[in-house]
mmCIF file of C-alpha atoms in Angstrom:
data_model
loop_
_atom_site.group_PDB
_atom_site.id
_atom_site.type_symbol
_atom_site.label_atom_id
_atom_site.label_comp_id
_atom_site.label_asym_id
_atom_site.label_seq_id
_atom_site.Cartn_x
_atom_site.Cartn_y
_atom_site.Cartn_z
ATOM 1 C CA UNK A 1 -57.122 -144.361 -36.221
ATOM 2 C CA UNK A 2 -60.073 -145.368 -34.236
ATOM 3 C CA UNK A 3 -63.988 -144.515 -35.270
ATOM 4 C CA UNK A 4 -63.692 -142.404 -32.423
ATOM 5 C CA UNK A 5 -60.759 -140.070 -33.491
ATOM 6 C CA UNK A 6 -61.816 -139.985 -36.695
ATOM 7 C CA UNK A 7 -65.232 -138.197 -35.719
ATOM 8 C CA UNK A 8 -63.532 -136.370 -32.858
ATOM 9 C CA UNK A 9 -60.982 -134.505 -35.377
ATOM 10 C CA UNK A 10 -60.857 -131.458 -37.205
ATOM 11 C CA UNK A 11 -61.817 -131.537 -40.592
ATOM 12 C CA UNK A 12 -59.662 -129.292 -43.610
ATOM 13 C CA UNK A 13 -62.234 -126.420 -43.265
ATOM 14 C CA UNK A 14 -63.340 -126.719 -39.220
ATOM 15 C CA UNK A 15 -61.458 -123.864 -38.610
ATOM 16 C CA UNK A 16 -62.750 -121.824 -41.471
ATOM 17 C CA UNK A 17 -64.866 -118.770 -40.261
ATOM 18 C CA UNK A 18 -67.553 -118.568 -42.523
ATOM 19 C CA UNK A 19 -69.928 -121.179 -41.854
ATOM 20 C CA UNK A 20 -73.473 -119.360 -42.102
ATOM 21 C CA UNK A 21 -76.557 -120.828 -40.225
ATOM 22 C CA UNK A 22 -79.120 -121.406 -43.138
ATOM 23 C CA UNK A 23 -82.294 -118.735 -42.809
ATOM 24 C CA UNK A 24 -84.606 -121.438 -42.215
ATOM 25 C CA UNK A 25 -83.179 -122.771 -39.458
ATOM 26 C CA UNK A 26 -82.133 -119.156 -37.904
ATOM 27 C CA UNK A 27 -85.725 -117.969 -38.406
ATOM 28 C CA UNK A 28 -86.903 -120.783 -36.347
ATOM 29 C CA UNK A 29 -84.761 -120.145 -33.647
ATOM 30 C CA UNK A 30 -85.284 -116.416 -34.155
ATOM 31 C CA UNK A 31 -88.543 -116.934 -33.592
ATOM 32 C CA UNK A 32 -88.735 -119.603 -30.830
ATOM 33 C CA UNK A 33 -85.826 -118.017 -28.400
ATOM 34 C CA UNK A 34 -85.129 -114.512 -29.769
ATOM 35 C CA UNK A 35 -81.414 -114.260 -29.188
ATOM 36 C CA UNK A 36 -79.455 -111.303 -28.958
ATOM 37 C CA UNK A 37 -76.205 -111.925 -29.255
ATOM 38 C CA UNK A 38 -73.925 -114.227 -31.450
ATOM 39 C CA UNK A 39 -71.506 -116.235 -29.342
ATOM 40 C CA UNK A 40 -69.819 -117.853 -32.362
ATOM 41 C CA UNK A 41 -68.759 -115.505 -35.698
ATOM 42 C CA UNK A 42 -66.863 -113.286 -37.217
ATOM 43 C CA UNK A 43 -67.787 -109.642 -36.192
ATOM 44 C CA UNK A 44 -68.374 -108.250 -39.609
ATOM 45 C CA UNK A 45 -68.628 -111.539 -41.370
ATOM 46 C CA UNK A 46 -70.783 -113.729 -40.610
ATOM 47 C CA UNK A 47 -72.957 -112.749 -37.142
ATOM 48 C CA UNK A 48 -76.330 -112.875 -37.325
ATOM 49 C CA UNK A 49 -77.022 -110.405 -34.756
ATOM 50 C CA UNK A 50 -74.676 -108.750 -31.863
ATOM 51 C CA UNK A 51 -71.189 -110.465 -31.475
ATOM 52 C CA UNK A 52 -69.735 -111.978 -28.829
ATOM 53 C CA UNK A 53 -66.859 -114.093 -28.371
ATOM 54 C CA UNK A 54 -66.026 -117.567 -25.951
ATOM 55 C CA UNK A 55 -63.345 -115.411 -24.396
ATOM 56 C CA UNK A 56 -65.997 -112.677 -23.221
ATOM 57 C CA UNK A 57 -67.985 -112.007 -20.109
ATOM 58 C CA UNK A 58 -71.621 -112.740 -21.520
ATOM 59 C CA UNK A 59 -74.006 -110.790 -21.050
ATOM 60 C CA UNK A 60 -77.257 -111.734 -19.591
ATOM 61 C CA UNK A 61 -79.607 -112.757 -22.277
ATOM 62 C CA UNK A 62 -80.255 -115.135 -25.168
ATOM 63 C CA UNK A 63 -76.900 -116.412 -26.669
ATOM 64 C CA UNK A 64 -76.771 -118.385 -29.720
ATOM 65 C CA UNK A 65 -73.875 -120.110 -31.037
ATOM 66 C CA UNK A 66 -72.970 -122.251 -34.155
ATOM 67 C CA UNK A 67 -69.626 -123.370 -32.628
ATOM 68 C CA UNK A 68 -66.617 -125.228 -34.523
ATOM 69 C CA UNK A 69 -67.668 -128.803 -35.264
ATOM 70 C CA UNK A 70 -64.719 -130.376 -33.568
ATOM 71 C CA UNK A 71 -65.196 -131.691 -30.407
ATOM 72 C CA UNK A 72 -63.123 -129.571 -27.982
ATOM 73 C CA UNK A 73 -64.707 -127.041 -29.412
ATOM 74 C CA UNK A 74 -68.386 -128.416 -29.124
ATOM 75 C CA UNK A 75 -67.297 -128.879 -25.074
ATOM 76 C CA UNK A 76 -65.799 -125.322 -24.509
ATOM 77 C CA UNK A 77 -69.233 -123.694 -25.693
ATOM 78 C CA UNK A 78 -71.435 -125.983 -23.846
ATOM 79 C CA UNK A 79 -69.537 -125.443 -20.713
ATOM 80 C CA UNK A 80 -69.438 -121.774 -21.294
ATOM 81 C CA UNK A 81 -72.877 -121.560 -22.264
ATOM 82 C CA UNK A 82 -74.177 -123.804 -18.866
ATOM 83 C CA UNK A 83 -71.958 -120.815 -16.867
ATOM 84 C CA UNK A 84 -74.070 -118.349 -18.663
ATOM 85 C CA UNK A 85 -77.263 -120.137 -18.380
ATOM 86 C CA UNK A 86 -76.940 -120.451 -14.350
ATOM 87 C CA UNK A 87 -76.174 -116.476 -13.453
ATOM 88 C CA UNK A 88 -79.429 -115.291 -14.029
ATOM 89 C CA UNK A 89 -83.069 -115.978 -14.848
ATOM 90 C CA UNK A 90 -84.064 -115.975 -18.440
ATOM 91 C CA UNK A 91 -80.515 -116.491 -19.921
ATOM 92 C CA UNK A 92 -80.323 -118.990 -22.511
ATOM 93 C CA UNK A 93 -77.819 -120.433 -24.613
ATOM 94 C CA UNK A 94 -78.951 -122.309 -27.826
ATOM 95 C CA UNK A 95 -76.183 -124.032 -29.599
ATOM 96 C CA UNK A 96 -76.445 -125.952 -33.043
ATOM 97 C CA UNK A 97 -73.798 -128.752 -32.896
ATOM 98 C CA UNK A 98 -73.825 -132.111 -34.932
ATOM 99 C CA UNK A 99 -75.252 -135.018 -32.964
ATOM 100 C CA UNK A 100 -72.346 -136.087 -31.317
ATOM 101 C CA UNK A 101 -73.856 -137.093 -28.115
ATOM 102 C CA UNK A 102 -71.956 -140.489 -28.137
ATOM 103 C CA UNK A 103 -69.054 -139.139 -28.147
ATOM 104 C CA UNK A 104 -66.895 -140.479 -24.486
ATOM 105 C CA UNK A 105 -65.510 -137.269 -23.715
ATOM 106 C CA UNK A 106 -69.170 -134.943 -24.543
ATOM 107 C CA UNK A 107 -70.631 -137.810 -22.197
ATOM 108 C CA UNK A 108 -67.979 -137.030 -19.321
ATOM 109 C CA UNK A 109 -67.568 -133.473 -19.873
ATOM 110 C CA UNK A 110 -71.057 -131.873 -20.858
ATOM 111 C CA UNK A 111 -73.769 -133.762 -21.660
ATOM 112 C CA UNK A 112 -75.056 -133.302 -17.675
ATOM 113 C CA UNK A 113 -75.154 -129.160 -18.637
ATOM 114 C CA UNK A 114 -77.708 -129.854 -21.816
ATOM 115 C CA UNK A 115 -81.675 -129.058 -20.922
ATOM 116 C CA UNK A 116 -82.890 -129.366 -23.756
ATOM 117 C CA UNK A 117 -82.662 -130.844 -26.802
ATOM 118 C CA UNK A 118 -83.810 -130.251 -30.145
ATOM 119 C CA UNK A 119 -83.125 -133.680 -33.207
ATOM 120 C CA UNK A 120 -83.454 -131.583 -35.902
ATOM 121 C CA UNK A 121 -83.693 -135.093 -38.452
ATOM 122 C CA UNK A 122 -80.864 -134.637 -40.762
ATOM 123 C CA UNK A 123 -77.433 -132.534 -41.290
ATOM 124 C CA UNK A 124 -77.604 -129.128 -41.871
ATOM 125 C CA UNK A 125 -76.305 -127.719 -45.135
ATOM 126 C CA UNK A 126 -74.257 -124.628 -44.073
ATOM 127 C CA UNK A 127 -74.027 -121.773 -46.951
ATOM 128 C CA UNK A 128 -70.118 -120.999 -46.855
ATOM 129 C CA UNK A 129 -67.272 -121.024 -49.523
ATOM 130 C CA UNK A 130 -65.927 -123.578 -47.911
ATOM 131 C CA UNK A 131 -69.237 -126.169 -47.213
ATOM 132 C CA UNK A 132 -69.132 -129.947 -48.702
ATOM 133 C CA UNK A 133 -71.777 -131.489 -50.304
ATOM 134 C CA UNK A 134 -74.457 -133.114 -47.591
ATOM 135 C CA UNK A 135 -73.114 -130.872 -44.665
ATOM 136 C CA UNK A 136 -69.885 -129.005 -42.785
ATOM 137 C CA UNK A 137 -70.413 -132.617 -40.107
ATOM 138 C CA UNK A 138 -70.676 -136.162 -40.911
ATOM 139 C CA UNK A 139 -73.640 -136.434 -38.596
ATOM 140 C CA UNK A 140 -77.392 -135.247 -38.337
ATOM 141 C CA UNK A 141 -78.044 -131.877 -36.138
ATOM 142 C CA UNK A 142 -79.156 -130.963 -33.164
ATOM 143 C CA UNK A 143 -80.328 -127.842 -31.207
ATOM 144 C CA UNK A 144 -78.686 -127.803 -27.205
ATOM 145 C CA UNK A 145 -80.773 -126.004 -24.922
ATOM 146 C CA UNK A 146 -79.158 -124.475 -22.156
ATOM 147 C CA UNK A 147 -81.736 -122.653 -19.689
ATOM 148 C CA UNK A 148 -82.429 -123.015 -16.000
ATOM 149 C CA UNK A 149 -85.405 -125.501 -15.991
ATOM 150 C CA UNK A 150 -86.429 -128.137 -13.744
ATOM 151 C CA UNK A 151 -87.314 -130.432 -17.280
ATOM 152 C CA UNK A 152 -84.690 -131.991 -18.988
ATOM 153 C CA UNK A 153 -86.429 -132.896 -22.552
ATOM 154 C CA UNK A 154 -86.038 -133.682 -25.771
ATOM 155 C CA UNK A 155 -88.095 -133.122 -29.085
ATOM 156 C CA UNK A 156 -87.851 -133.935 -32.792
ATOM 157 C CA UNK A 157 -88.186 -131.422 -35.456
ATOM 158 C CA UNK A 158 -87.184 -133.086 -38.751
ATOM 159 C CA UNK A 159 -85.318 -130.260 -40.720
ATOM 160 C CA UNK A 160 -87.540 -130.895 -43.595
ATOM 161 C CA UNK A 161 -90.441 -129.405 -41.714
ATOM 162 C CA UNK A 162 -88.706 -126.427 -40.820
ATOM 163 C CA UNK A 163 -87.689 -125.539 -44.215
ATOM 164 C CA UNK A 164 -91.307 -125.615 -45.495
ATOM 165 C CA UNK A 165 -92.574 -123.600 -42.811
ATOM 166 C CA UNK A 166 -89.492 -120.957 -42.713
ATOM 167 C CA UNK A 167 -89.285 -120.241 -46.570
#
């Protein structure tokens, strides 16, 4: 098995549906982007706010979505989330996804629908049942903008600092 298959797979608990983003880091985007709707839970579970599927019609507004780790996955939501980001001014989709940028097929597929994005400096630690020690992904984080903007940039906000100031 290649390097690249072996970061492109599932891992045992990928599929597992209780992956919570930490407070810190929703807090920050809370604050920064205000979303109203979560594009990637369990209604009932685990959504932060208003629930919304992939398979829906979304509505105009701030999405967010912690999406499935696995690559497929990672490219479904960012193509959905460009869709939504195009039909109207002021929609936004803000995904958290593991830096996977070098990945071939997230280079071919959807890397030219990303507007923004965030290095947050490090893997986030998701509270679940089902989290590993040192992170649900073998690599650091990052935030993907998705917003109709004539800027394509990037920034670096080291998840160290965004635990101090979100306590």
């Amino acid at each position: 098995m290649s390097r690249a298959d072996t970061f492109s797979r599932k891992l045992p608990n990928t599929d597992m549906v209780d992956f919570r983003t930490p407070d810190y880091l929703w807090d920050y985007i809370k604050e920064r982007y205000n979303p109203q709707y979560d594009a990637a839970c369990t209604p009932g579970l685990n959504n932060l706010i208003t629930p919304l599927r992939l398979e829906e019609d979304w509505p105009n507004g701030v999405i967010y979505s912690n999406p499935p780790f696995d690559t497929p996955s990672i490219i479904k939501w960012a193509l959905k989330g460009y869709e939504h980001s195009r039909q109207a001014e002021g929609n936004i989709h803000v995904m958290l996804i593991p830096n996977k940028l070098n990945v071939v097929s997230i280079q071919k597929e959807c890397v030219h629908t990303f507007d923004h994005l965030i290095f947050l400096g490090g893997r986030v630690d998701f509270p679940s049942p089902y989290a590993v020690k040192g992170g649900a992904s073998r690599n650091g984080s990052v935030l993907i903008i998705q917003q109709q903007s004539k800027l394509r940039r990037t920034e670096y906000i080291p998840l160290s600092f965004l635990k101090e100031i979100f306590k």
